């Protein structure tokens, strides 16, 4: 039976994570693993359906990044630190505490920034990167970063029901794919008392997301990418053809100007920013093939 390990680990801050693998002994640390890094506003649990198809072969680890999910509240000493390198430090120390010595990183959206920061921090441990729907030379979120920050800043902490929450998201969020993503991760926490209405909440600190967006421009992703490639780390970028976050022209410009034998760019039709979740079966098949063919991960 696949084994689920979920706990709180005290590292740079309290970082909650999910871990799925086939071993009956949770203390076993396989040589290779897949580290899943969610996008802004998500949690590690969003990767569960994908990990379910991989856990028989791979040790799948999905942390809630700082300010998200169970990795809240952020300690007072860290309240202003939401740079990609801060996120990467958390994940690095988590993996070290678990004894994970070698891994492939899958990053979606904001998770791409964490992935590149983590890989340049630990190139000898990084087998490769699958970077999903965010570029390395464009404005944050294809230019929707500041509107998104403004939206998050005014987003109510709770909603009385799912219908009103979805109406608010799709009417005001600057990208419908992000609205759908936020709708998917929201949770009903029920009633505290019989007299109170139900409460739908989001699994993140609003202020943390706003600070993350405003600090994103400080991450020199192109330089980090070139550094990773220089260390022999293969990197693939996947873009949803309907994405409004990674604009088509920016994707084509990066594809044509950043060239390296270990770098690949792929565009998938029929999906947008939520590529791995909109086309889950195809993405899982693709990722399984990538992992099996990774010389740095399998040693073959």
Coordinates of N, CA, C and O in Angstrom, one line a residue, residues 127-243:
X127 N 18.2 16.8 -10.2 CA 18.3 15.9 -11.4 C 17.7 16.7 -12.6 O 18.2 16.5 -13.7
X128 N 16.8 17.6 -12.4 CA 16.2 18.3 -13.5 C 15.0 19.1 -13.0 O 14.6 19.0 -11.9
X129 N 14.5 19.9 -13.9 CA 13.3 20.8 -13.6 C 12.3 20.8 -14.7 O 12.6 20.9 -15.9
X130 N 11.0 20.6 -14.3 CA 9.9 20.8 -15.1 C 9.2 22.1 -14.7 O 8.7 22.2 -13.6
X131 N 9.3 23.1 -15.5 CA 8.8 24.5 -15.2 C 7.5 24.8 -15.9 O 7.6 24.7 -17.2
X132 N 6.5 25.1 -15.2 CA 5.2 25.1 -15.9 C 4.6 26.5 -15.9 O 4.3 27.1 -14.8
X133 N 4.4 27.1 -17.1 CA 3.7 28.3 -17.4 C 4.1 29.5 -16.7 O 3.2 30.3 -16.2
X134 N 5.4 29.8 -16.6 CA 5.9 31.1 -16.3 C 7.2 31.2 -17.0 O 8.0 30.3 -17.0
X135 N 7.5 32.4 -17.5 CA 8.7 32.7 -18.2 C 9.8 33.2 -17.3 O 9.6 33.4 -16.1
X136 N 11.0 33.5 -17.9 CA 12.1 33.9 -17.1 C 12.6 35.3 -17.4 O 13.5 35.8 -16.8
X137 N 12.0 36.0 -18.4 CA 12.4 37.3 -18.8 C 11.3 38.4 -18.8 O 11.5 39.5 -18.9
X138 N 10.1 37.9 -18.6 CA 8.9 38.8 -18.7 C 8.5 39.3 -17.3 O 9.0 38.9 -16.3
X139 N 7.6 40.3 -17.3 CA 7.0 40.8 -16.1 C 6.3 39.7 -15.4 O 5.9 38.7 -16.0
X140 N 6.2 39.8 -14.0 CA 5.5 38.8 -13.3 C 4.1 38.6 -13.8 O 3.3 39.5 -14.0
X141 N 3.9 37.3 -14.1 CA 2.5 36.9 -14.6 C 2.1 37.6 -15.9 O 0.9 37.9 -16.1
X142 N 3.1 37.8 -16.8 CA 2.7 38.4 -18.1 C 2.1 39.8 -18.0 O 1.4 40.2 -18.8
X143 N 2.5 40.5 -16.9 CA 2.0 41.8 -16.7 C 0.8 42.0 -15.8 O 0.4 43.1 -15.5
X144 N 0.3 40.8 -15.3 CA -0.9 40.9 -14.5 C -0.5 40.9 -13.0 O -1.4 40.9 -12.1
X145 N 0.8 40.9 -12.7 CA 1.2 40.9 -11.3 C 0.6 41.9 -10.4 O 0.0 41.6 -9.4
X146 N 0.8 43.2 -10.8 CA 0.2 44.3 -10.0 C -1.3 44.2 -9.9 O -1.8 44.3 -8.8
X147 N -2.0 44.0 -11.0 CA -3.5 43.9 -10.8 C -3.8 42.7 -9.9 O -4.8 42.8 -9.2
X148 N -3.1 41.6 -10.0 CA -3.3 40.5 -9.2 C -3.1 40.8 -7.7 O -3.8 40.4 -6.8
X149 N -2.0 41.5 -7.4 CA -1.7 41.9 -6.1 C -2.8 42.8 -5.5 O -3.2 42.6 -4.4
X150 N -3.3 43.7 -6.3 CA -4.4 44.6 -5.9 C -5.7 43.8 -5.6 O -6.4 44.0 -4.7
X151 N -5.9 42.8 -6.5 CA -7.1 41.9 -6.3 C -7.0 41.1 -5.0 O -7.9 41.0 -4.2
X152 N -5.8 40.5 -4.7 CA -5.6 39.7 -3.5 C -5.7 40.6 -2.3 O -6.3 40.2 -1.2
X153 N -5.2 41.8 -2.4 CA -5.3 42.7 -1.2 C -6.7 43.1 -0.8 O -7.0 43.3 0.4
X154 N -7.6 43.1 -1.8 CA -9.0 43.4 -1.5 C -9.9 42.2 -1.4 O -11.1 42.3 -1.2
X155 N -9.3 41.0 -1.6 CA -10.1 39.8 -1.5 C -10.6 39.5 -0.1 O -9.8 39.4 0.8
X156 N -11.9 39.3 0.1 CA -12.4 39.0 1.5 C -11.7 37.7 2.1 O -11.4 36.8 1.3
X157 N -11.5 37.7 3.4 CA -10.9 36.6 4.0 C -11.9 35.4 4.0 O -11.4 34.2 3.9
X158 N -13.2 35.6 4.1 CA -14.1 34.5 4.1 C -15.3 34.9 3.2 O -15.6 36.0 2.9
X159 N -16.0 33.8 2.8 CA -17.3 34.0 2.0 C -18.3 33.0 2.7 O -18.0 32.0 3.2
X160 N -19.6 33.4 2.6 CA -20.6 32.6 3.3 C -21.0 31.4 2.5 O -21.6 30.4 3.1
X161 N -20.7 31.3 1.3 CA -21.0 30.1 0.5 C -20.2 30.1 -0.8 O -19.5 31.1 -1.2
X162 N -20.1 28.9 -1.4 CA -19.3 28.7 -2.6 C -19.7 29.6 -3.8 O -18.9 30.1 -4.6
X163 N -21.0 29.8 -3.9 CA -21.6 30.5 -5.1 C -21.1 32.0 -5.0 O -20.6 32.5 -6.0
X164 N -21.2 32.6 -3.9 CA -20.8 34.0 -3.8 C -19.3 34.1 -3.9 O -18.8 35.1 -4.5
X165 N -18.5 33.1 -3.4 CA -17.1 33.2 -3.6 C -16.7 33.1 -5.1 O -15.9 33.9 -5.6
X166 N -17.3 32.1 -5.8 CA -17.0 32.0 -7.2 C -17.4 33.2 -8.0 O -16.7 33.7 -9.0
X167 N -18.5 33.8 -7.7 CA -19.0 35.0 -8.4 C -18.0 36.1 -8.2 O -17.7 36.8 -9.2
X168 N -17.5 36.3 -7.0 CA -16.5 37.3 -6.7 C -15.2 37.1 -7.5 O -14.7 38.0 -8.1
X169 N -14.7 35.8 -7.5 CA -13.5 35.5 -8.1 C -13.6 35.7 -9.6 O -12.7 36.4 -10.2
X170 N -14.6 35.2 -10.3 CA -14.7 35.3 -11.7 C -15.0 36.7 -12.2 O -14.8 37.1 -13.4
X171 N -15.6 37.5 -11.3 CA -16.0 38.9 -11.7 C -14.8 39.8 -11.6 O -14.7 40.8 -12.3
X172 N -13.9 39.5 -10.7 CA -12.8 40.5 -10.3 C -11.4 40.1 -10.5 O -10.5 40.9 -10.6
X173 N -11.1 38.8 -10.6 CA -9.8 38.3 -10.7 C -9.3 38.7 -12.1 O -10.0 38.5 -13.1
X174 N -8.0 39.1 -12.3 CA -7.6 39.5 -13.6 C -7.3 38.4 -14.6 O -7.1 38.6 -15.8
X175 N -7.4 37.2 -14.2 CA -7.2 36.0 -15.0 C -8.2 34.9 -14.6 O -8.2 34.5 -13.5
X176 N -9.1 34.5 -15.6 CA -10.0 33.4 -15.2 C -9.4 32.1 -14.8 O -10.0 31.4 -14.0
X177 N -8.2 31.8 -15.3 CA -7.5 30.6 -14.9 C -7.1 30.6 -13.4 O -7.2 29.6 -12.7
X178 N -6.6 31.8 -13.0 CA -6.3 32.0 -11.6 C -7.5 32.0 -10.7 O -7.5 31.4 -9.6
X179 N -8.6 32.5 -11.2 CA -9.9 32.5 -10.5 C -10.3 31.0 -10.3 O -10.8 30.6 -9.2
X180 N -10.2 30.2 -11.3 CA -10.5 28.8 -11.2 C -9.6 28.1 -10.2 O -10.1 27.2 -9.4
X181 N -8.4 28.4 -10.3 CA -7.4 27.8 -9.4 C -7.7 28.2 -7.9 O -7.8 27.3 -7.0
X182 N -8.0 29.4 -7.6 CA -8.4 29.9 -6.3 C -9.7 29.2 -5.8 O -9.8 28.8 -4.7
X183 N -10.6 29.1 -6.7 CA -11.9 28.4 -6.4 C -11.6 26.9 -6.0 O -12.3 26.4 -5.1
X184 N -10.7 26.3 -6.7 CA -10.4 24.9 -6.5 C -9.7 24.7 -5.1 O -10.0 23.6 -4.5
X185 N -8.9 25.6 -4.7 CA -8.2 25.4 -3.4 C -8.9 25.9 -2.2 O -8.6 25.6 -1.1
X186 N -10.0 26.7 -2.4 CA -10.8 27.2 -1.3 C -11.5 26.0 -0.5 O -11.8 25.0 -1.1
X187 N -11.7 26.2 0.8 CA -12.3 25.1 1.6 C -13.4 25.7 2.5 O -13.4 26.8 2.9
X188 N -14.4 24.8 2.7 CA -15.5 25.1 3.6 C -15.1 24.6 5.0 O -14.9 23.4 5.2
X189 N -15.0 25.6 5.9 CA -14.6 25.2 7.3 C -15.8 25.1 8.2 O -15.6 24.9 9.4
X190 N -17.0 25.1 7.6 CA -18.2 24.9 8.4 C -18.6 26.0 9.3 O -18.2 27.2 9.1
X191 N -19.3 25.7 10.3 CA -19.8 26.7 11.3 C -19.1 26.6 12.6 O -19.0 25.5 13.1
X192 N -18.8 27.7 13.2 CA -18.2 27.6 14.6 C -19.4 27.4 15.6 O -19.2 26.8 16.6
X193 N -20.5 28.0 15.3 CA -21.7 27.8 16.2 C -22.9 27.6 15.2 O -22.9 28.0 14.1
X194 N -24.0 27.0 15.7 CA -25.1 26.8 14.9 C -25.7 28.1 14.3 O -26.3 28.1 13.2
X195 N -25.5 29.2 15.0 CA -26.1 30.5 14.6 C -25.3 31.1 13.5 O -25.8 31.9 12.7
X196 N -24.0 30.8 13.4 CA -23.2 31.4 12.4 C -23.3 30.8 11.0 O -23.6 29.6 10.9
X197 N -23.1 31.6 9.9 CA -23.1 31.0 8.6 C -21.9 30.2 8.4 O -20.9 30.3 9.1
X198 N -21.9 29.3 7.3 CA -20.7 28.6 6.9 C -19.6 29.6 6.4 O -20.0 30.8 6.1
X199 N -18.4 29.2 6.4 CA -17.3 30.0 6.0 C -16.4 29.3 5.0 O -15.9 28.2 5.2
X200 N -16.3 29.9 3.8 CA -15.4 29.5 2.8 C -14.1 30.3 2.9 O -14.2 31.6 2.9
X201 N -13.0 29.7 3.0 CA -11.7 30.4 3.2 C -10.7 29.9 2.2 O -10.8 28.8 1.6
X202 N -9.6 30.7 2.0 CA -8.5 30.4 1.2 C -7.3 29.9 2.0 O -7.1 30.4 3.1
X203 N -6.5 28.9 1.5 CA -5.4 28.4 2.2 C -4.1 29.2 2.1 O -3.0 28.6 1.8
X204 N -4.2 30.5 2.4 CA -3.0 31.3 2.3 C -3.2 32.6 3.1 O -4.3 33.0 3.4
X205 N -2.1 33.2 3.4 CA -2.1 34.5 4.0 C -2.2 35.6 2.9 O -1.3 35.6 2.1
X206 N -3.2 36.4 2.9 CA -3.3 37.4 1.9 C -2.1 38.3 1.7 O -1.6 38.5 0.7
X207 N -1.6 38.7 2.9 CA -0.5 39.6 2.9 C 0.8 38.9 2.3 O 1.6 39.6 1.6
X208 N 0.9 37.6 2.6 CA 2.1 36.9 2.1 C 2.1 36.9 0.5 O 3.1 37.0 -0.1
X209 N 0.9 36.7 0.0 CA 0.8 36.6 -1.5 C 1.1 38.0 -2.1 O 1.8 38.1 -3.1
X210 N 0.6 39.1 -1.5 CA 0.9 40.4 -2.0 C 2.4 40.7 -2.0 O 3.0 41.2 -2.9
X211 N 3.0 40.3 -0.9 CA 4.5 40.6 -0.7 C 5.2 39.7 -1.7 O 6.3 40.1 -2.3
X212 N 4.8 38.5 -2.0 CA 5.4 37.6 -2.9 C 5.4 38.2 -4.3 O 6.4 38.2 -5.0
X213 N 4.3 38.8 -4.7 CA 4.2 39.4 -6.0 C 5.1 40.6 -6.1 O 5.9 40.7 -7.1
X214 N 5.2 41.4 -5.1 CA 6.0 42.6 -5.2 C 7.5 42.3 -5.1 O 8.3 43.1 -5.6
X215 N 7.9 41.2 -4.5 CA 9.3 40.8 -4.4 C 9.7 39.9 -5.6 O 10.9 39.7 -5.8
X216 N 8.8 39.5 -6.5 CA 9.1 38.6 -7.5 C 10.1 39.2 -8.5 O 10.9 38.5 -9.1
X217 N 10.0 40.5 -8.8 CA 10.8 41.1 -9.8 C 12.3 41.1 -9.4 O 13.2 41.3 -10.2
X218 N 12.6 40.8 -8.1 CA 14.0 40.8 -7.7 C 14.6 39.4 -8.0 O 15.8 39.3 -7.7
X219 N 13.9 38.5 -8.5 CA 14.5 37.2 -8.8 C 15.0 37.2 -10.3 O 14.2 37.2 -11.2
X220 N 16.3 37.1 -10.5 CA 16.9 37.1 -11.9 C 16.8 35.8 -12.5 O 17.7 35.0 -12.6
X221 N 15.6 35.4 -12.9 CA 15.3 34.0 -13.4 C 16.1 33.6 -14.5 O 16.6 32.4 -14.6
X222 N 16.4 34.5 -15.5 CA 17.2 34.1 -16.6 C 18.6 33.7 -16.2 O 19.2 32.7 -16.7
X223 N 19.2 34.5 -15.3 CA 20.5 34.2 -14.8 C 20.5 32.9 -14.1 O 21.5 32.1 -14.2
X224 N 19.5 32.7 -13.3 CA 19.4 31.4 -12.5 C 19.3 30.2 -13.5 O 19.9 29.2 -13.3
X225 N 18.5 30.4 -14.5 CA 18.3 29.3 -15.5 C 19.6 29.0 -16.2 O 20.0 27.8 -16.3
X226 N 20.4 30.0 -16.6 CA 21.7 29.7 -17.3 C 22.6 29.1 -16.3 O 23.5 28.2 -16.7
X227 N 22.6 29.5 -15.0 CA 23.5 28.9 -14.0 C 23.1 27.4 -13.9 O 24.0 26.6 -13.8
X228 N 21.8 27.1 -13.8 CA 21.4 25.7 -13.7 C 21.9 24.9 -14.9 O 22.4 23.7 -14.8
X229 N 21.7 25.4 -16.1 CA 22.1 24.7 -17.3 C 23.6 24.5 -17.3 O 24.1 23.4 -17.7
X230 N 24.4 25.5 -16.8 CA 25.8 25.4 -16.7 C 26.3 24.2 -15.8 O 27.3 23.7 -15.9
X231 N 25.4 23.9 -14.8 CA 25.7 22.8 -13.9 C 25.2 21.4 -14.5 O 25.3 20.4 -13.8
X232 N 24.7 21.5 -15.7 CA 24.3 20.2 -16.3 C 22.9 19.8 -16.0 O 22.6 18.6 -16.2
X233 N 22.1 20.7 -15.5 CA 20.7 20.3 -15.0 C 19.8 20.5 -16.2 O 19.7 21.7 -16.7
X234 N 19.1 19.5 -16.7 CA 18.1 19.7 -17.8 C 16.9 20.4 -17.3 O 16.4 20.2 -16.2
X235 N 16.4 21.3 -18.1 CA 15.2 22.1 -17.8 C 14.2 22.1 -18.9 O 14.6 22.3 -20.1
X236 N 13.0 21.8 -18.6 CA 11.9 21.9 -19.7 C 10.9 22.9 -19.2 O 10.5 22.9 -18.0
X237 N 10.4 23.7 -20.1 CA 9.4 24.7 -19.9 C 8.1 24.3 -20.6 O 8.2 24.0 -21.8
X238 N 7.0 24.2 -19.9 CA 5.7 23.9 -20.6 C 4.8 25.1 -20.5 O 4.6 25.7 -19.4
X239 N 4.2 25.5 -21.6 CA 3.2 26.6 -21.6 C 1.9 26.1 -22.1 O 1.8 25.4 -23.1
X240 N 0.8 26.5 -21.4 CA -0.5 26.3 -21.9 C -0.8 27.3 -23.0 O -0.6 28.5 -22.8
X241 N -1.3 26.8 -24.2 CA -1.5 27.7 -25.3 C -2.5 28.9 -25.0 O -2.4 29.9 -25.7
X242 N -3.4 28.6 -24.1 CA -4.4 29.6 -23.8 C -4.0 30.5 -22.6 O -4.8 31.3 -22.1
X243 N -2.8 30.4 -22.1 CA -2.3 31.1 -20.9 C -2.3 32.6 -21.1 O -1.9 33.1 -22.1

